[in-house]
Short mmCIF file of C-alpha atoms in Angstrom, two decimals:
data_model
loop_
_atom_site.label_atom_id
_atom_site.label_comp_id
_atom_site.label_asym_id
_atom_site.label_seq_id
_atom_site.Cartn_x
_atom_site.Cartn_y
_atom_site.Cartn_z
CA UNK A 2 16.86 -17.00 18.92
CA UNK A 3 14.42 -19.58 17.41
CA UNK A 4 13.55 -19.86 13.94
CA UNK A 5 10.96 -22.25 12.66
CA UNK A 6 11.54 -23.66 9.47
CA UNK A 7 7.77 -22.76 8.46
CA UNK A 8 7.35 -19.61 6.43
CA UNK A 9 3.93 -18.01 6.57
CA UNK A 10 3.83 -17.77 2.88
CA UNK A 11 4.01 -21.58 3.25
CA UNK A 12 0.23 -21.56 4.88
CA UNK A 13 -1.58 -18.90 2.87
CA UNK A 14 -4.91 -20.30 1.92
CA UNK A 15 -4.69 -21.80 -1.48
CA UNK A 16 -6.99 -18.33 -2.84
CA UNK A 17 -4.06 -16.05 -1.18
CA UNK A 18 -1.09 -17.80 -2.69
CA UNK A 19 -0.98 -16.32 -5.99
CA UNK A 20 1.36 -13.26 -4.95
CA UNK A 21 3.74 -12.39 -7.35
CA UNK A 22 5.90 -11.25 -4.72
CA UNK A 23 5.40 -14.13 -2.23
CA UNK A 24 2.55 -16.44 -3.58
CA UNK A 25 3.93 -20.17 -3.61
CA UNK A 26 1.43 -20.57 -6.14
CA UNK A 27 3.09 -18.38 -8.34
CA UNK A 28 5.54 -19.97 -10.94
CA UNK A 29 6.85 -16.54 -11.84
CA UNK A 30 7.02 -14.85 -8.68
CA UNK A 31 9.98 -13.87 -6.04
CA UNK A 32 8.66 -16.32 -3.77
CA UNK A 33 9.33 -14.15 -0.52
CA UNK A 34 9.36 -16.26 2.73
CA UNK A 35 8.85 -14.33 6.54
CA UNK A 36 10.23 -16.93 8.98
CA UNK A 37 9.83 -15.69 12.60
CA UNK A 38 12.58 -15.24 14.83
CA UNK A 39 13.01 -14.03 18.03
CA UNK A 40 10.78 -10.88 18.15
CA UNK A 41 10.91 -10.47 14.72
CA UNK A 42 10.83 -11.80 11.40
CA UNK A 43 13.44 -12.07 8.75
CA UNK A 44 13.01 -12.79 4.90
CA UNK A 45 16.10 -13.09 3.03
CA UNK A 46 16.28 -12.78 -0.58
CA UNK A 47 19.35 -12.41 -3.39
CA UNK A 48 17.99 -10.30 -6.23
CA UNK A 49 18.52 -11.42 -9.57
CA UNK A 50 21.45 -10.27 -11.96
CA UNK A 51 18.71 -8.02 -13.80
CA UNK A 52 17.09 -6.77 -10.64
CA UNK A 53 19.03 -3.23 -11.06
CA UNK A 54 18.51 -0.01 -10.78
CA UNK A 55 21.97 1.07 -12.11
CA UNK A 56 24.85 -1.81 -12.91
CA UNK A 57 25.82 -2.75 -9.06
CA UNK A 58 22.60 -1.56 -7.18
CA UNK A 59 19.29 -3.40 -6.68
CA UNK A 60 16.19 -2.44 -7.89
CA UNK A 61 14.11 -0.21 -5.42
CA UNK A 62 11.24 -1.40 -6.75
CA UNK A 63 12.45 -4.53 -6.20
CA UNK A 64 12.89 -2.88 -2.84
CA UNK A 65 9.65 -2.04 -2.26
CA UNK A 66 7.79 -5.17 -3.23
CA UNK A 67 10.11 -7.15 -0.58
CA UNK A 68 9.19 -4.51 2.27
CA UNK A 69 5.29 -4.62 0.92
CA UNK A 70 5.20 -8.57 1.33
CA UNK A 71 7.62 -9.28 4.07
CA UNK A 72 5.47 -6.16 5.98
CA UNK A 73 2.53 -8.37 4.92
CA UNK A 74 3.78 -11.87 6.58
CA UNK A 75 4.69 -10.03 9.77
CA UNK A 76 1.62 -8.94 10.33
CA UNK A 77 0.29 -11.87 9.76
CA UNK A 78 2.88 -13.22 11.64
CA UNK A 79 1.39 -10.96 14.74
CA UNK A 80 -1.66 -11.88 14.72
CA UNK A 81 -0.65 -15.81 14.68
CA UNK A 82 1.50 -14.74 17.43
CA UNK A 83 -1.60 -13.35 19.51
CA UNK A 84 -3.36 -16.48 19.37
CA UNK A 85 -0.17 -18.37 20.88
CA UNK A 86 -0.12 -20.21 17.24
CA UNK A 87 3.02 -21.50 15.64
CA UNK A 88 3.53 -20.84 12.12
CA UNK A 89 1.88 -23.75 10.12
CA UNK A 90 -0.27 -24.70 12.81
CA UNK A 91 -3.02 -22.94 11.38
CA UNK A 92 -3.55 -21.37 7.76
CA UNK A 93 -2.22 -17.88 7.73
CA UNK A 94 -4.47 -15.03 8.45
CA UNK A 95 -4.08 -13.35 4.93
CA UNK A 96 -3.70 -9.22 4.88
CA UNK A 97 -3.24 -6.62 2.07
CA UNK A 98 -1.43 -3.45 1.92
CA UNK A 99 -3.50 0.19 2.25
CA UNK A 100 -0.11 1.91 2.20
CA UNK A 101 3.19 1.43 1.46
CA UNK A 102 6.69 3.69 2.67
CA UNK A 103 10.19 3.04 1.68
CA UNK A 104 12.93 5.72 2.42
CA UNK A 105 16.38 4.64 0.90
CA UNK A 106 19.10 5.54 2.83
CA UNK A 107 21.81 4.31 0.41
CA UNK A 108 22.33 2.33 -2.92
CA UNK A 109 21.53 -1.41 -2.34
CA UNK A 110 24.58 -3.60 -3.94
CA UNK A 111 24.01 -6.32 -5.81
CA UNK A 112 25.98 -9.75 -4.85
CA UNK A 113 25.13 -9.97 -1.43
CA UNK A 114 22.32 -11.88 0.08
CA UNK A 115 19.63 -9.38 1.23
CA UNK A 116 18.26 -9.35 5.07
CA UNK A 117 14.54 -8.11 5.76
CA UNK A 118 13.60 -7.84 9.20
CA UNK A 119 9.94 -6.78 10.38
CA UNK A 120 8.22 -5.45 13.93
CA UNK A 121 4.88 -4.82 14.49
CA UNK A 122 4.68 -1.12 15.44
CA UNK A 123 0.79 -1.70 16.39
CA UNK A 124 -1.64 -3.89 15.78
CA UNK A 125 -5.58 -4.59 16.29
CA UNK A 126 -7.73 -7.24 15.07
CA UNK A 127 -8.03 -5.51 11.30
CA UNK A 128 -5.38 -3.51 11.35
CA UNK A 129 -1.44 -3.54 11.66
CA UNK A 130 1.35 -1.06 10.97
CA UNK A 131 5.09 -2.99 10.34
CA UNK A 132 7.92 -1.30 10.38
CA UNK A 133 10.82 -3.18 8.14
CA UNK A 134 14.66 -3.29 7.55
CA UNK A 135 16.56 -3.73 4.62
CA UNK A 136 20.41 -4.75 5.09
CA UNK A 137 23.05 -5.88 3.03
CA UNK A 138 25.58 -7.48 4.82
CA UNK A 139 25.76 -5.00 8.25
CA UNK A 140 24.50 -2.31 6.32
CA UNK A 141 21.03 -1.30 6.61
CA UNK A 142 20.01 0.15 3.06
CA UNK A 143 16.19 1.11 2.94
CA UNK A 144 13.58 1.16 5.71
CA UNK A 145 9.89 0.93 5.37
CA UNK A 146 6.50 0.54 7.09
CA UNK A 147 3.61 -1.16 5.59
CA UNK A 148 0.22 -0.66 6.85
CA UNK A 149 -1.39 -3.73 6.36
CA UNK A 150 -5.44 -4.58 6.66
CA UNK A 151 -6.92 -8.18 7.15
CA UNK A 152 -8.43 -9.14 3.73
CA UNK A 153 -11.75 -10.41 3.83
CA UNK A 154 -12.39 -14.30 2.98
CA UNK A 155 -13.96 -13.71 -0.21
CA UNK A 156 -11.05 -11.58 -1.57
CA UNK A 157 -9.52 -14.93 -1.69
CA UNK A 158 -12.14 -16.76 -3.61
CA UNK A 159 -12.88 -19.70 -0.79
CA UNK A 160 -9.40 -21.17 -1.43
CA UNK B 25 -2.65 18.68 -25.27
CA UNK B 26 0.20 17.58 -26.61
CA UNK B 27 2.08 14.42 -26.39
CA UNK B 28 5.58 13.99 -27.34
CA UNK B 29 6.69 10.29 -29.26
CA UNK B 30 9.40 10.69 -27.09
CA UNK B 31 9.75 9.26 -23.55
CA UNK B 32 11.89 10.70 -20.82
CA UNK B 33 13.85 7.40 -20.40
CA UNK B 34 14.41 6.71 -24.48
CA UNK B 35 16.92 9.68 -23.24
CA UNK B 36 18.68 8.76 -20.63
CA UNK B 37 22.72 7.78 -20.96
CA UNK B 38 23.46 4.77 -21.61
CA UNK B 39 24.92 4.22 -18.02
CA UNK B 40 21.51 4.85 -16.70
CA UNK B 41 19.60 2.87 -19.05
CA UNK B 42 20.00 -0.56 -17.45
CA UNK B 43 16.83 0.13 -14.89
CA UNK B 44 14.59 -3.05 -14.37
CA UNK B 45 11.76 -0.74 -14.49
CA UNK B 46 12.38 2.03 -16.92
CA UNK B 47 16.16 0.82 -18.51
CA UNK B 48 15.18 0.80 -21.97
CA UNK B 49 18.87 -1.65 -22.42
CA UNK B 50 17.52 -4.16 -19.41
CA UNK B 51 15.52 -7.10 -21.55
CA UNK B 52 13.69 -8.56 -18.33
CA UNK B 53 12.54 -5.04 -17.31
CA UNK B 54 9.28 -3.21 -17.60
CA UNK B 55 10.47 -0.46 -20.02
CA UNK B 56 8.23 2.05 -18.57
CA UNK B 57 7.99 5.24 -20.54
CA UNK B 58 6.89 8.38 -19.27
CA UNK B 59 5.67 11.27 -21.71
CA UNK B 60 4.34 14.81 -21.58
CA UNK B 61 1.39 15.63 -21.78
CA UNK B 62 0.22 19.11 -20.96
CA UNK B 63 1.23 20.06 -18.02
CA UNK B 64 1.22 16.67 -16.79
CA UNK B 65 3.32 13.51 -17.63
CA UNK B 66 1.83 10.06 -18.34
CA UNK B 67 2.58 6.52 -18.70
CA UNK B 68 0.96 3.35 -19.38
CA UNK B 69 1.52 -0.06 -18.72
CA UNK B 70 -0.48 -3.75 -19.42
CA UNK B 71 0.75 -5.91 -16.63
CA UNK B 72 1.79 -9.68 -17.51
CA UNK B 73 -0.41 -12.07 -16.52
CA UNK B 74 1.16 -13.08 -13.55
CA UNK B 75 2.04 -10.04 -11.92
CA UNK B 76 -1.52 -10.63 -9.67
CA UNK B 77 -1.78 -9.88 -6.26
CA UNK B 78 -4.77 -12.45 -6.18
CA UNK B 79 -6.60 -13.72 -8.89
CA UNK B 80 -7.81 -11.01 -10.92
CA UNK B 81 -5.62 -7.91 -9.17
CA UNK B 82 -2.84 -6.57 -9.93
CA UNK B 83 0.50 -7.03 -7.95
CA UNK B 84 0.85 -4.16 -5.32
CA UNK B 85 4.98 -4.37 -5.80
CA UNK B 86 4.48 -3.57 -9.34
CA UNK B 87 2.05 -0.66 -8.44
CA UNK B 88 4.65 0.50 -6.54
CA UNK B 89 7.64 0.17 -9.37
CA UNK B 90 5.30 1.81 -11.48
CA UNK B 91 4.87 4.51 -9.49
CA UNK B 92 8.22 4.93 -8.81
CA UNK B 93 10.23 5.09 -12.61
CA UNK B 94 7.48 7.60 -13.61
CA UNK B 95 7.94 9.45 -10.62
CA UNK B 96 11.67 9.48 -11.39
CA UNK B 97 10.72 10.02 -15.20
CA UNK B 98 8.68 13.22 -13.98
CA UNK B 99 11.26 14.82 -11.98
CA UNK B 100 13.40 14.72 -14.87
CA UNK B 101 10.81 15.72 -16.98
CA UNK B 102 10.00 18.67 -14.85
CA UNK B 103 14.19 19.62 -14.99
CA UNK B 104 14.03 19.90 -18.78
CA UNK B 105 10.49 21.90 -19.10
CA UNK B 106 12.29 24.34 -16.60
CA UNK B 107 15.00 24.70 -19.31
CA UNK B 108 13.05 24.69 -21.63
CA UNK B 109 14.09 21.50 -23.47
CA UNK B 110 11.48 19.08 -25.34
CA UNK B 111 12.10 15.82 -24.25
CA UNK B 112 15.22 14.43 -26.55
CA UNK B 113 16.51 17.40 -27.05
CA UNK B 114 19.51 16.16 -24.73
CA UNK B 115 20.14 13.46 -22.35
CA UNK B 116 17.49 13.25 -20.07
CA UNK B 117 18.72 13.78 -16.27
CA UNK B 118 18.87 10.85 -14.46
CA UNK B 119 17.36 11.24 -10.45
CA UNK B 120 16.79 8.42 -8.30
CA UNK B 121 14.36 7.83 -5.55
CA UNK B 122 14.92 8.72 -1.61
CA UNK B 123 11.59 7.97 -0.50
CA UNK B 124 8.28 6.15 -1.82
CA UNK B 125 5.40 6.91 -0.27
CA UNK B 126 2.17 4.63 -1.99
CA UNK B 127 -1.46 4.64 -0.76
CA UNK B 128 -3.55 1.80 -2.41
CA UNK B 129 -6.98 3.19 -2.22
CA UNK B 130 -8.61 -0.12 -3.75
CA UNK B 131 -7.95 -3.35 -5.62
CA UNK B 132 -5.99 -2.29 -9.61
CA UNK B 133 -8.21 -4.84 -11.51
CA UNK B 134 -6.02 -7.04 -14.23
CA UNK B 135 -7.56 -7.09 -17.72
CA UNK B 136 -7.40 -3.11 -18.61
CA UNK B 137 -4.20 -0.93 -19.41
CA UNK B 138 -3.58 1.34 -16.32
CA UNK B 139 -2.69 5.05 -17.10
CA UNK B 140 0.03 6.95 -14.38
CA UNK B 141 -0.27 10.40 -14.21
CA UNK B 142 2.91 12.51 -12.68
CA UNK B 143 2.34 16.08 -11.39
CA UNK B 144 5.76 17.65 -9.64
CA UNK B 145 4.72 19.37 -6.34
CA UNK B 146 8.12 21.20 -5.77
CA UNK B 147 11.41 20.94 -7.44
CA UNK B 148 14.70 22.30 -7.12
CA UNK B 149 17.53 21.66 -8.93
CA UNK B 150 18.69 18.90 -7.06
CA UNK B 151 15.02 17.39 -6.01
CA UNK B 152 11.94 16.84 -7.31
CA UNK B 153 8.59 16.00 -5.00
CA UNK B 154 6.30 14.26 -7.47
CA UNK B 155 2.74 13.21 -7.37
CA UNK B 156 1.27 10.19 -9.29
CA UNK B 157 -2.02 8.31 -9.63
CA UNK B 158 -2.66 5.12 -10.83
CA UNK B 159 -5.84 4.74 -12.93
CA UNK B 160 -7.61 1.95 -14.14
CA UNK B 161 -10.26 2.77 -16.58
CA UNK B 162 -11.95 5.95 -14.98
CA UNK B 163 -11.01 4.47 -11.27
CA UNK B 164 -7.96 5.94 -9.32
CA UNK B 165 -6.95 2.80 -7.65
CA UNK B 166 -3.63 4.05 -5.82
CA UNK B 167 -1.83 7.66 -5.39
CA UNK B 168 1.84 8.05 -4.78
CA UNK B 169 4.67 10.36 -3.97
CA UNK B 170 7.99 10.08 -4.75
CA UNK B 171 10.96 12.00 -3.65
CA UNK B 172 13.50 12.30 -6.62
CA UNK B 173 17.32 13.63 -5.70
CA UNK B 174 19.68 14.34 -8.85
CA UNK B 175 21.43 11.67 -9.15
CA UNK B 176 25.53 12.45 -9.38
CA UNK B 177 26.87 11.72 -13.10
CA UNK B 178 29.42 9.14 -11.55
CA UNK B 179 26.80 6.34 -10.75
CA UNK B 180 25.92 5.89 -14.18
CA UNK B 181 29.75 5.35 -14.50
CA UNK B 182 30.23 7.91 -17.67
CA UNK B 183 27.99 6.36 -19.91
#
């Protein structure tokens, strides 16, 4: 199981990485990092104490925007993969999201470090669907698939 | 068409008030507010500056919490019309959110206020399947459905 200790966020173009969800650029932001390993990916990320839905359980917006920009990396991720590229060795091909699904199996807690992992379920050059995990501790809390799109250059100003 | 000053989640216990998105008691959250308005509900929102996708688009994570409190905010919307009960005429009922389903159709520009608009689909007593679009000016920029269950009066611990 290898990890590289290069997140794809970390190689956006400098246009693409304003995210508030995963934009390094973004002083506000969650600052969500996809690291590959093994066949997958895995962002981890402990929500904030005001990151609730009710006192004890996470956000599921909160949720959502981890699936929508971990989803986002992995497919990114992919298509680095395709090209036999490691992460970092090139800037990262930058997607958006045309559609979004959580289902939540079970109240998220709060206190414990949360564990996204992402697959890509298919992919083409434009195009890739990403099926995700959310899991707190061994428990798997939410699942989701984001179908993401390959943004064209401009969208991201030149940077 | 008539618009109440009152918004579902000004209503809810105080147990269930603590919601990053909608809690009207959480001071980092959004405070979205979701009112009737014919037979439709409605809320609006002015993201912060930062909450950007890219420059000059709006954050597709916050899209989706958007979508998702007024979705919530509708189901329990539609529960009290079927009474009914104007909205603050008791304690709103609380549901929360099995699955998110979000289509973003085209980039939500920054700079304008967007408008949600919540339609239920079916209800029961114990679920609501709710409908929402995201506008932006005259320009639906993303649709969504959310799948609200009652939520059980222990998890907002008696309040």
């Amino acid at each position: 199981m290898q990890r590289s200790g290069e997140a794809v966020q970390d190689h956006y173009p400098e246009g693409f990485a304003h995210c508030f969800g995963c934009g390094r650029l973004n002083d506000h932001g969650h600052h969500i990092r996809s690291f590959r390993e093994g066949d997958e990916t895995v962002a981890r990320f402990v929500p904030a104490s005001y990151h609730i839905a009710l006192p004890g359980f996470v956000y599921g917006g909160l949720v959502a925007s981890l699936i929508d920009c971990h989803g986002i990396g992995t497919a990114a991720d992919a298509a680095m993969r395709r090209e036999g590229q490691p992460i970092g060795s090139v800037a990262s091909p930058r997607y958006v999201t045309a559609a979004l699904h959580v289902n939540y199996l079970r109240p998220t807690p709060m206190g414990v470090e949360l564990e996204l992992r992402g697959r890509v379920k298919e992919a083409s050059a434009r195009k890739a669907v990403v099926e995700i995990t959310v899991a707190a501790g061994d428990t798997v809390t939410a699942t989701g698939e984001v179908v993401a799109v390959r943004a064209p250059e401009s969208m991201g100003g030149g940077g």
